[in-house]
Coordinates of C-alpha atoms in Angstrom, one line a residue:
X153 CA 113.6 171.4 104.6
X154 CA 112.7 168.3 102.6
X155 CA 111.7 169.1 98.9
X156 CA 108.9 166.8 98.2
X157 CA 108.7 167.9 94.5
X158 CA 112.3 166.9 93.8
X159 CA 111.8 163.7 95.7
X160 CA 108.7 162.8 93.8
X161 CA 110.0 163.7 90.4
X162 CA 113.2 161.6 90.8
X163 CA 111.4 158.7 92.4
X164 CA 108.9 158.5 89.6
X165 CA 111.6 158.8 87.0
X166 CA 113.7 156.0 88.5
X167 CA 110.5 153.9 89.0
X168 CA 109.8 154.1 85.3
X169 CA 113.4 153.4 84.3
X170 CA 114.3 150.7 86.8
X171 CA 110.7 149.2 86.5
X172 CA 110.2 147.2 89.7
X173 CA 107.2 145.2 88.4
X174 CA 109.0 144.4 85.1
X175 CA 112.1 143.2 86.9
X176 CA 110.1 140.5 88.7
X177 CA 109.9 137.9 85.9
X178 CA 113.5 138.5 85.0
X179 CA 114.6 138.0 88.6
X180 CA 112.6 134.8 88.8
X181 CA 114.1 133.5 85.6
X182 CA 117.7 134.3 86.5
X183 CA 117.4 132.8 90.0
X184 CA 115.3 129.8 89.1
X185 CA 116.6 126.5 90.6
X186 CA 118.3 128.1 93.6
X187 CA 117.2 127.6 97.2
X188 CA 114.8 130.3 98.5
X189 CA 117.5 131.5 101.0
X190 CA 120.0 132.0 98.2
X191 CA 117.3 133.8 96.1
X192 CA 116.5 136.2 99.0
X193 CA 120.2 136.9 99.4
X194 CA 120.6 137.6 95.7
X195 CA 117.7 140.0 95.8
X196 CA 119.5 141.9 98.6
X197 CA 122.8 141.8 96.8
X198 CA 121.4 143.0 93.5
X199 CA 119.8 146.0 95.2
X200 CA 123.1 146.7 97.1
X201 CA 125.1 146.5 93.9
X202 CA 122.7 148.8 92.1
X203 CA 122.6 151.2 94.9
X204 CA 126.4 151.3 95.1
X205 CA 126.8 151.9 91.4
X206 CA 124.1 154.6 91.4
X207 CA 125.7 156.3 94.5
X208 CA 129.2 156.3 92.9
X209 CA 127.9 157.8 89.6
X210 CA 125.8 160.3 91.6
X211 CA 128.9 161.6 93.3
X212 CA 131.5 161.1 90.6
X213 CA 129.6 160.4 87.4
X214 CA 130.9 163.1 85.1
X215 CA 134.5 162.7 86.4
X216 CA 134.4 158.9 85.8
X217 CA 133.0 159.2 82.3
X218 CA 135.4 162.0 81.3
X219 CA 138.4 160.1 82.7
X220 CA 137.5 157.0 80.7
X221 CA 136.6 159.0 77.7
X222 CA 133.2 157.2 77.6
X223 CA 130.1 159.0 76.3
X224 CA 126.6 158.3 77.6
X225 CA 125.5 156.8 74.3
X226 CA 128.5 154.4 74.3
X227 CA 127.4 153.3 77.8
X228 CA 123.9 152.7 76.6
X229 CA 125.0 150.6 73.6
X230 CA 127.4 148.5 75.7
X231 CA 124.7 147.9 78.3
X232 CA 122.3 146.9 75.6
X233 CA 124.7 144.4 74.1
X234 CA 125.3 142.8 77.4
X235 CA 121.6 142.5 78.1
X236 CA 121.0 141.1 74.7
X237 CA 123.5 138.3 75.3
X238 CA 121.7 137.4 78.6
X239 CA 118.3 137.6 76.9
X240 CA 119.5 135.1 74.2
X241 CA 120.6 132.7 76.9
X242 CA 117.1 132.9 78.5
X243 CA 115.3 132.4 75.2
X244 CA 117.4 129.4 74.2
X245 CA 117.2 127.8 77.6
X246 CA 120.9 127.8 78.4
X247 CA 120.2 129.1 81.9
X248 CA 118.1 126.0 82.6
X249 CA 121.3 124.0 83.0
X250 CA 122.4 124.2 86.7
X251 CA 126.0 123.5 85.8
X252 CA 126.2 126.7 83.8
X253 CA 124.7 129.0 86.4
X254 CA 125.4 127.2 89.7
X255 CA 128.4 129.3 90.6
X256 CA 127.4 132.5 88.7
X257 CA 126.2 135.3 90.9
X258 CA 123.6 137.0 88.7
X259 CA 122.9 139.5 91.5
X260 CA 126.0 141.3 90.3
X261 CA 125.6 141.0 86.5
X262 CA 123.0 141.4 85.0
X263 CA 120.6 142.2 87.9
X264 CA 122.7 144.8 89.8
X265 CA 124.1 146.2 86.6
X266 CA 123.0 146.9 83.9
X267 CA 119.4 145.9 84.6
X268 CA 118.8 148.0 87.7
X269 CA 121.7 150.4 87.6
X270 CA 121.5 150.9 83.8
X271 CA 122.6 153.9 81.7
X272 CA 119.1 155.5 82.1
X273 CA 119.1 155.4 85.8
X274 CA 122.8 156.5 86.0
X275 CA 122.2 159.5 83.8
X276 CA 119.1 160.5 85.6
X277 CA 120.9 160.5 88.9
X278 CA 123.9 162.4 87.6
X279 CA 121.6 165.1 86.3
X280 CA 119.5 165.2 89.5
X281 CA 122.5 165.5 91.7
X282 CA 123.9 168.3 89.5
X283 CA 120.7 170.3 89.7
X284 CA 120.3 169.9 93.4
X285 CA 121.9 173.2 94.6
X286 CA 120.8 173.2 98.2
X287 CA 121.0 170.9 101.2
X288 CA 117.2 170.2 101.1
X289 CA 117.3 169.3 97.4
X290 CA 120.4 167.0 97.9
X291 CA 118.6 165.3 100.8
X292 CA 115.5 164.8 98.6
X293 CA 117.5 163.4 95.7
X294 CA 119.3 160.8 97.9
X295 CA 116.1 160.0 99.7
X296 CA 114.4 159.2 96.4
X297 CA 117.4 157.0 95.4
X298 CA 117.1 155.1 98.7
X299 CA 113.4 154.8 98.4
X300 CA 113.4 153.3 94.9
X301 CA 116.0 150.7 96.0
X302 CA 113.8 149.7 99.0
X303 CA 110.9 149.2 96.6
X304 CA 113.1 147.1 94.3
X305 CA 114.2 144.9 97.2
X306 CA 110.6 144.4 98.4
X307 CA 109.4 143.5 94.9
X308 CA 112.2 141.0 94.3
X309 CA 112.1 139.6 97.9
X310 CA 108.4 138.8 97.8
X311 CA 108.3 137.8 94.1
X312 CA 109.7 134.4 95.4
X313 CA 106.2 133.6 96.6
X314 CA 105.2 133.4 92.9
X315 CA 107.5 130.4 92.4
X316 CA 105.5 128.4 94.9
X317 CA 102.4 129.0 92.9
X318 CA 103.6 128.5 89.3
X319 CA 105.9 125.5 90.0
X320 CA 108.7 124.4 87.6
X321 CA 106.6 124.6 84.4
X322 CA 105.6 128.1 85.2
X323 CA 109.2 129.0 85.8
X324 CA 110.2 127.8 82.3
X325 CA 107.4 129.9 80.8
X326 CA 108.4 133.0 82.9
X327 CA 112.0 132.4 81.7
X328 CA 111.0 132.5 78.1
X329 CA 108.8 135.6 78.6
X330 CA 111.6 137.3 80.5
X331 CA 114.1 136.5 77.7
X332 CA 111.7 138.1 75.2
X333 CA 111.1 141.2 77.4
X334 CA 114.8 141.5 78.1
X335 CA 115.8 141.3 74.4
X336 CA 113.3 144.0 73.6
X337 CA 114.7 146.2 76.4
X338 CA 118.3 145.5 75.1
X339 CA 117.5 146.4 71.5
X340 CA 115.7 149.6 72.5
X341 CA 118.7 150.6 74.6
X342 CA 121.0 150.0 71.7
X343 CA 118.7 152.0 69.4
X344 CA 118.6 154.9 71.9
X345 CA 122.4 154.9 72.1
X346 CA 122.8 154.8 68.3
X347 CA 120.2 157.6 67.9
X348 CA 122.1 159.8 70.4
X349 CA 125.3 159.2 68.5
X350 CA 123.8 160.2 65.2
X351 CA 122.2 163.3 66.7
X352 CA 125.5 164.3 68.2
X353 CA 127.5 163.8 65.0

C-alpha cells in the first residue's frame, strides 16, 4: 500500500531544498547563448545526473561517506565552495564569453550536482531511505524522489520560453541576479557546514 504521508513529506522537503522555481534563473544564466535544442538536452541531462546521484546515495549513502571518511558538514562546505566559484563567474560576466563555456557541459556541474543533488537533498534522501522500514514506505520514498525530478525537468524545460520574451539584455540581467542568488546559497551552505562542525566538536 502506498504511504501518502511519507511521499508528501519527502516531496515537500526535496521541493524546498532543490527549489525548482529558484533554479530557473540559474539554469537560464548557465545555458544562455546555446541553441534551444541544446538547452532542452541539458535540462534533461541535469535532471538525470541529479537523479543518478540521489539514487546512489539513497542506496549506498552511508557506506560511501564512511569509506571516504567524509562527514556531511565537509560535503556541505565543499559544495558551497564550488557553488561560490560558479557564482563569482556569473557575477563578473565570465560566462558571457562563448569561448569559455562552449564546450563545458554545465548540466553535469553545477546543475546536476551540487545545485540539484546538493548535500541537503542527499542527506534528506539518505535519512528517508533509512527510516522506510516497509515496502510501501520504500515505494513512497522512491516515488517522491522520481516526482521531484519530473517537476525539476518540467520547470527547466519550459523556462526556455522566458528567453524568447526577455531577449539578450534580459538574459544578462538574469545572469547577474542568478550569480547573486547563487553566491548567497553558497555562503549559507558553507555557514551551515561550519556550524555543524562546531557543534560536533
